[in-house]
mmCIF file of C-alpha atoms in Angstrom:
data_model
loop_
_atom_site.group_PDB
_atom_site.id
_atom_site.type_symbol
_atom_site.label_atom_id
_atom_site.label_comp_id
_atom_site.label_asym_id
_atom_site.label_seq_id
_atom_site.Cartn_x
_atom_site.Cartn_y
_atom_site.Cartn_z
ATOM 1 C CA UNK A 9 7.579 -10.863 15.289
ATOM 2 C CA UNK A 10 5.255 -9.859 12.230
ATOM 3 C CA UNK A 11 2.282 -9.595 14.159
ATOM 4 C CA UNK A 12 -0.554 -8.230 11.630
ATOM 5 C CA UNK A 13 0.303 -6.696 8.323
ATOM 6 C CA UNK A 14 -1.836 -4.941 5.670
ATOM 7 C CA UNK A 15 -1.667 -4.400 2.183
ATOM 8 C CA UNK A 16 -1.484 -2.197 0.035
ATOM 9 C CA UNK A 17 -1.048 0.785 2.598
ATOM 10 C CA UNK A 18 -2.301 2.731 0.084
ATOM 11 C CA UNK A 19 -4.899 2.488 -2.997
ATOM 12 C CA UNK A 20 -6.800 4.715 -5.762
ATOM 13 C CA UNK A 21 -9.394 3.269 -7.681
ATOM 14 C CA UNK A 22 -12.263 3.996 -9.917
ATOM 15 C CA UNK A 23 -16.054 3.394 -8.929
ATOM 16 C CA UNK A 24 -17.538 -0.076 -10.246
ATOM 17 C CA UNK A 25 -13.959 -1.428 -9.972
ATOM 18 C CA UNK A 26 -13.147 -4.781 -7.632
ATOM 19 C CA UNK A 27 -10.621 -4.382 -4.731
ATOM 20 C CA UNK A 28 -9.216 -6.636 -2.362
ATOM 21 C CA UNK A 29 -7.871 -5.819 0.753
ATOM 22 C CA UNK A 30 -5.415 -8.273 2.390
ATOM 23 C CA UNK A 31 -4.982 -8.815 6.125
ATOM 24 C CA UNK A 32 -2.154 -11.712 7.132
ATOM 25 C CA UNK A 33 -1.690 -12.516 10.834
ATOM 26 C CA UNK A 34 1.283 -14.185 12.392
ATOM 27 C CA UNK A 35 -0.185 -15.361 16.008
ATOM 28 C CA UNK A 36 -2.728 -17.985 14.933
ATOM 29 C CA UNK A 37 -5.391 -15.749 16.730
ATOM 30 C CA UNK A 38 -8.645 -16.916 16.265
ATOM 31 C CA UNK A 39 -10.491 -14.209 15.576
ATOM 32 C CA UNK A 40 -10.100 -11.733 12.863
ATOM 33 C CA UNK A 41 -11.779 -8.519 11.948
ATOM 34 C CA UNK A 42 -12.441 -5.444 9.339
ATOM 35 C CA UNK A 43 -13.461 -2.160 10.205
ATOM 36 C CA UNK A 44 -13.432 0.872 8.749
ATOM 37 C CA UNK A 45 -12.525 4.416 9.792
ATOM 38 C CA UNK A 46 -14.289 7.590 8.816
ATOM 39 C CA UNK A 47 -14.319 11.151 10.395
ATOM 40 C CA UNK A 48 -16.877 11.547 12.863
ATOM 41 C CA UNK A 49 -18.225 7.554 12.661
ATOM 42 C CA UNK A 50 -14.791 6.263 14.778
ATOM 43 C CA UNK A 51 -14.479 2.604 14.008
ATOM 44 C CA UNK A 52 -16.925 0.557 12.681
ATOM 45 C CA UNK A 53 -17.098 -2.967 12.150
ATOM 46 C CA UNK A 54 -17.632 -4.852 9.142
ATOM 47 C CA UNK A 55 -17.251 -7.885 9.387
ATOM 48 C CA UNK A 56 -15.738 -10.479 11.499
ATOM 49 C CA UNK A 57 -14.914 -14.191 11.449
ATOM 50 C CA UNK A 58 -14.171 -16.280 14.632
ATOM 51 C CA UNK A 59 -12.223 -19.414 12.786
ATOM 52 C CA UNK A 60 -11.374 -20.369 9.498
ATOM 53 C CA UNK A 61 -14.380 -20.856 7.004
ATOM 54 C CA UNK A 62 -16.875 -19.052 9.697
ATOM 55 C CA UNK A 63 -17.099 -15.670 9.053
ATOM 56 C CA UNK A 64 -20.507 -12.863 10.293
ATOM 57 C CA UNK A 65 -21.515 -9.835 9.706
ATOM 58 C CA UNK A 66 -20.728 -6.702 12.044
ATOM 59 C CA UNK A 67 -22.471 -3.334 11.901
ATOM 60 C CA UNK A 68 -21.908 -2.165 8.201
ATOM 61 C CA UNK A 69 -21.240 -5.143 6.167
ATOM 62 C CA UNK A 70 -23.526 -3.960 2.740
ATOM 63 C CA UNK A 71 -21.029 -3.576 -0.327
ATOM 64 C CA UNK A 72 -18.248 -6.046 1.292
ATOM 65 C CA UNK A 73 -17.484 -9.691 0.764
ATOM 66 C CA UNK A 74 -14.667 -11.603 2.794
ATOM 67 C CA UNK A 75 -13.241 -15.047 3.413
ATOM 68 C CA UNK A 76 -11.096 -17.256 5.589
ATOM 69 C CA UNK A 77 -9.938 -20.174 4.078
ATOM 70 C CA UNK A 78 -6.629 -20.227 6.346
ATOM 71 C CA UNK A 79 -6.151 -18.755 10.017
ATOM 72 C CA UNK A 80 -4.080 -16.298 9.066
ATOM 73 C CA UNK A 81 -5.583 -14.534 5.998
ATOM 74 C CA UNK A 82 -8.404 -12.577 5.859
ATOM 75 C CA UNK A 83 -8.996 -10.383 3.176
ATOM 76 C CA UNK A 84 -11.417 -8.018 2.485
ATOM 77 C CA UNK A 85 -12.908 -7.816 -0.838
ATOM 78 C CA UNK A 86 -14.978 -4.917 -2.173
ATOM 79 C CA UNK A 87 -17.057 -6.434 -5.191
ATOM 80 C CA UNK A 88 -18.388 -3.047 -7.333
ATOM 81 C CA UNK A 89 -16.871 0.250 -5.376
ATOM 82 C CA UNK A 90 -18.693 3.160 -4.416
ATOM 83 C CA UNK A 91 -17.694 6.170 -3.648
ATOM 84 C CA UNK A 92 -18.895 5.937 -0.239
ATOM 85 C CA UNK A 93 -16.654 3.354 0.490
ATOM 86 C CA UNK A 94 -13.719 6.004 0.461
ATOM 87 C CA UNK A 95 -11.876 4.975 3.526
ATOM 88 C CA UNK A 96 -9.148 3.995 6.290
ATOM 89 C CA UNK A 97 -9.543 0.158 6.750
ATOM 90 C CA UNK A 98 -8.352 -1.699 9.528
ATOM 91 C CA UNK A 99 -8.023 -5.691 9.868
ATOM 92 C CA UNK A 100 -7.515 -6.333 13.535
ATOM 93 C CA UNK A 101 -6.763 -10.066 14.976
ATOM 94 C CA UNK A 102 -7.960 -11.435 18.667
ATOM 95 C CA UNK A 103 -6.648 -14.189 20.468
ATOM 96 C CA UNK A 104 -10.181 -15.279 22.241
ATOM 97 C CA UNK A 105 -13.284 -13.331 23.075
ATOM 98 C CA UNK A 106 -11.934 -10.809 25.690
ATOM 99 C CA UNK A 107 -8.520 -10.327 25.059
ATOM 100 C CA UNK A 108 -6.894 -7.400 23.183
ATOM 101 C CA UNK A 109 -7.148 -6.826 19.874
ATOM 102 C CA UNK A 110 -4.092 -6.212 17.762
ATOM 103 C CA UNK A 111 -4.465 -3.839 14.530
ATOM 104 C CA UNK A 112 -2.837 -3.732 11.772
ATOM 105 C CA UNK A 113 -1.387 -0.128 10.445
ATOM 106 C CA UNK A 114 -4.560 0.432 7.822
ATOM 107 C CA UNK A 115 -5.395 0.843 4.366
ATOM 108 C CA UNK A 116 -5.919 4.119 2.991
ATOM 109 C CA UNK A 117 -8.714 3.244 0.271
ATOM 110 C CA UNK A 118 -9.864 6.314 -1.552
ATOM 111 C CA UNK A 119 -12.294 5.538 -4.638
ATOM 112 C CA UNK A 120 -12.470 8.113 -7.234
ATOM 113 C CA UNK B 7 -26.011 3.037 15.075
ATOM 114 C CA UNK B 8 -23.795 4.722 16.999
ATOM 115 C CA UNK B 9 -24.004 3.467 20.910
ATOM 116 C CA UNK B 10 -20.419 5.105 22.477
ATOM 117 C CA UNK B 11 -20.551 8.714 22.180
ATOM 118 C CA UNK B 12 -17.330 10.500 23.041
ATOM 119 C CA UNK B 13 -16.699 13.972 24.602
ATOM 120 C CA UNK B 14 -14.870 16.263 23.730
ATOM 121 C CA UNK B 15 -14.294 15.799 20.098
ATOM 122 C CA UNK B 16 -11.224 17.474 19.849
ATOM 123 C CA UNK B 17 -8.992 18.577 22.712
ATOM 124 C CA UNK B 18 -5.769 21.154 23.062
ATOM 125 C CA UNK B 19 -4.167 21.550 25.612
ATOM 126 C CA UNK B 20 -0.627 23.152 27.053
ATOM 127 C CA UNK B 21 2.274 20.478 28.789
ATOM 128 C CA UNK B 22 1.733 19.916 32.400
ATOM 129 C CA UNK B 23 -2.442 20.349 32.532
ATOM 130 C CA UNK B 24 -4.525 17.673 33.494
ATOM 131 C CA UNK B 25 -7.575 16.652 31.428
ATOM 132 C CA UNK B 26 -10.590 13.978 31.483
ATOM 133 C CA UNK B 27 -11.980 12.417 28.235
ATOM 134 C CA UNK B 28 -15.773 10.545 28.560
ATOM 135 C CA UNK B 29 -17.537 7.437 27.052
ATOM 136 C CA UNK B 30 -21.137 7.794 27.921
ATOM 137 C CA UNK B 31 -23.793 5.076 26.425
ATOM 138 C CA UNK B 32 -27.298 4.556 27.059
ATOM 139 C CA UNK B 33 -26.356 0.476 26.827
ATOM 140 C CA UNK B 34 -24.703 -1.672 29.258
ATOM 141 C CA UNK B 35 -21.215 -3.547 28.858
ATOM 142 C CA UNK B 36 -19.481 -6.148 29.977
ATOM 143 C CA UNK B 37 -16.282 -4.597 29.191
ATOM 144 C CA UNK B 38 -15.018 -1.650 27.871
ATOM 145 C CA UNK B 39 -11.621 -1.029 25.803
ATOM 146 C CA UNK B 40 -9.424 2.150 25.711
ATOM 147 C CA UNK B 41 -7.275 2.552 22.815
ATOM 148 C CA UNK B 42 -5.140 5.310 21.586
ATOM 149 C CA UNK B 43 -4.155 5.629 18.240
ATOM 150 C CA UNK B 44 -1.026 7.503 16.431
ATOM 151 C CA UNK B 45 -1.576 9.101 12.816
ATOM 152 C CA UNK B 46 -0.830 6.363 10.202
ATOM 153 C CA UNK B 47 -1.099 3.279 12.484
ATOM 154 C CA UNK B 48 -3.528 1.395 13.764
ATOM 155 C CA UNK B 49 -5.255 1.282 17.530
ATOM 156 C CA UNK B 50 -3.497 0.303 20.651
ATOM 157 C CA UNK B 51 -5.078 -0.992 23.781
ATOM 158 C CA UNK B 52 -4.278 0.830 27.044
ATOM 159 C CA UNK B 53 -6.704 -0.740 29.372
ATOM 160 C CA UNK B 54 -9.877 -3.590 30.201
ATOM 161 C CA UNK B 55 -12.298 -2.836 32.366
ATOM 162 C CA UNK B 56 -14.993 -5.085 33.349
ATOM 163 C CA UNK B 57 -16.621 -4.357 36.686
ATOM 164 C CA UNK B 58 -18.615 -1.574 37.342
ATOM 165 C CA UNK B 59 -16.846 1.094 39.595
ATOM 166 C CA UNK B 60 -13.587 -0.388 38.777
ATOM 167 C CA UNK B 61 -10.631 2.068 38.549
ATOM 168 C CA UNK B 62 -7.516 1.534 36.493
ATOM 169 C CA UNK B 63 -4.262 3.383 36.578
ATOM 170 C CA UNK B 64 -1.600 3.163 34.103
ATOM 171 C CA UNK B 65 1.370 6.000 35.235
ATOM 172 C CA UNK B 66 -0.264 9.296 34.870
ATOM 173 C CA UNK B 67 -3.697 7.705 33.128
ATOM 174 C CA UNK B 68 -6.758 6.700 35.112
ATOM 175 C CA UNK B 69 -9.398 5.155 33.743
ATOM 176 C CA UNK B 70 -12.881 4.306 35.070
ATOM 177 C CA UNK B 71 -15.884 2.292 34.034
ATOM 178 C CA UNK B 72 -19.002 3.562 35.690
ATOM 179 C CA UNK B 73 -20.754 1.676 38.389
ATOM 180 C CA UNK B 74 -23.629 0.807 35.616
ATOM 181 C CA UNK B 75 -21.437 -0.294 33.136
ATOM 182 C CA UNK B 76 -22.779 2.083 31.108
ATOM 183 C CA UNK B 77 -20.198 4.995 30.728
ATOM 184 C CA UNK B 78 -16.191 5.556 31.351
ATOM 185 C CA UNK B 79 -13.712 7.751 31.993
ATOM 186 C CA UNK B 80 -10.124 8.623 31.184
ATOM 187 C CA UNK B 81 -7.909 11.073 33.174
ATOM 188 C CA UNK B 82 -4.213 12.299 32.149
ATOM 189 C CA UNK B 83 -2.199 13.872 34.953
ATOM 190 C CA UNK B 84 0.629 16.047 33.928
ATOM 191 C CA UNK B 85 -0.088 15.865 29.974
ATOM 192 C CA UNK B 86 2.995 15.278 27.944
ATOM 193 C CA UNK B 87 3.032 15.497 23.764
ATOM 194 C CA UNK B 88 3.895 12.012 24.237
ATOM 195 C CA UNK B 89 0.126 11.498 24.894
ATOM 196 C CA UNK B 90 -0.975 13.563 21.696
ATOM 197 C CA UNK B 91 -2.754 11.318 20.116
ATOM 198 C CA UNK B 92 -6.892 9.423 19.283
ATOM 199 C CA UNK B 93 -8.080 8.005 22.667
ATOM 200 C CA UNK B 94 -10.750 5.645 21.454
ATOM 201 C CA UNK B 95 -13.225 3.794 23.888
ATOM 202 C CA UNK B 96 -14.829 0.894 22.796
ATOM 203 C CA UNK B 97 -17.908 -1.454 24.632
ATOM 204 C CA UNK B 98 -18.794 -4.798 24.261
ATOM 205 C CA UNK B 99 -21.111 -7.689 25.506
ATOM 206 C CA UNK B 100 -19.700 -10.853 23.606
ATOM 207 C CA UNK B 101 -15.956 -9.821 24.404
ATOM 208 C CA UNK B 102 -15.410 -10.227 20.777
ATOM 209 C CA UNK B 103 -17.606 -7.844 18.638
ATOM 210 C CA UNK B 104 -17.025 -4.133 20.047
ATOM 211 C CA UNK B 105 -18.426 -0.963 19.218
ATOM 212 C CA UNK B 106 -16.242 1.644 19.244
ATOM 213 C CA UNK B 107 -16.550 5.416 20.054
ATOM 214 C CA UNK B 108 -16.140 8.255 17.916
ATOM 215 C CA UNK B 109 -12.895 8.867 19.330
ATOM 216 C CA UNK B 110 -11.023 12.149 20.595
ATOM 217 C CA UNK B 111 -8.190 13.994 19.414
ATOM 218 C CA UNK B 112 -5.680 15.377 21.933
ATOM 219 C CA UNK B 113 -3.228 17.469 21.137
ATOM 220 C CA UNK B 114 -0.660 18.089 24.185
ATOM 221 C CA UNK B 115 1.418 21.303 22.928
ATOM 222 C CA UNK B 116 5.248 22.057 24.537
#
């Protein structure tokens, strides 16, 4: 039972740099999403995508780029980091509109 | 925009005390989520709630959404450092696109 994994757990980069982050899923959930975590802002959405190739923006989406070519993949890509973007990321996965979503254990994304 | 506002922030308290965390809004919800979250991993749901007045109780947690579907509660009985941890509420209208609070941060000391 995989569930939903992350990767890397961890990564350091430089500002202007590309980054992806990669989300993989195990349950064939539907939806899929991308939020980030900051101190005092508690989770916040990035984007989301509710079946492969359809994909929407959530509440911060400016800077970010993602896909879904398959179900169970869903990475995250970040095009030209900022520092701003210095962050805990989370890729969650959700059966069907009101049922529990399932997080993964987070990227630690710090941007130097 | 942040619509879920959390109180308190940050919480310590000794074994054995009860305490009660809030999610107030100024929007309505159709549901709301509450997750708790361990350093290093991600979220974990506790409870749904979807009607207004509804009351929830999972062992020594309560939960509550208000009877305008606008704010909730969460009460521990008996706190154990099991429950240390980031109780995060989290509101939605289209069961899939939530908005999460800013969380708080319990600390349950022996």
């Amino acid at each position: 039972d995989a569930g939903i994994t992350q990767s890397p757990r961890y990564k350091i980069t430089e500002t202007g740099r590309q980054v992806t982050l990669m989300c993989h899923q195990t349950w064939s959930h539907s939806y899929m999403f991308w939020y980030r975590q900051d101190l005092g802002h508690g989770l916040r959405l990035i984007y989301y995508s509710a079946a492969a190739d359809i994909t929407d923006k959530g509440e911060v989406p400016d800077g970010y780029v993602v896909s879904r070519s398959k179900t169970e993949n869903f990475p995250l890509t970040l095009e030209s980091a900022t520092r701003s973007q210095t962050s805990v990321y989370f890729c969650a996965s959700q059966r069907t509109g009101n049922q529990p979503q399932h997080f993964g254990d987070g990227t630690r994304l710090s941007i130097l | 925009t942040q619509l879920l506002e959390q109180s308190p922030q940050f919480l310590s308290i000794q074994e054995g005390e009860n305490l009660t965390v809030y999610c107030n809004s100024s929007s309505v919800f159709s549901s709301l989520q509450w997750y708790r979250q361990e350093p290093g991993e991600g979220p974990v749901l506790l409870v749904t709630v979807v009607t207004g007045g509804e009351v929830k109780k999972l062992k020594r947690l309560t939960f509550q959404f208000g009877d305008a579907r606008k704010d909730s509660s969460l009460h521990i009985t008996a706190a154990q450092p099991g429950d240390t941890g980031l109780y995060l509420c989290a509101g939605s209208n289209t069961g899939n696109q939530f908005y999460f609070g800013t969380g708080t941060s319990l600390t349950v000391i022996p």
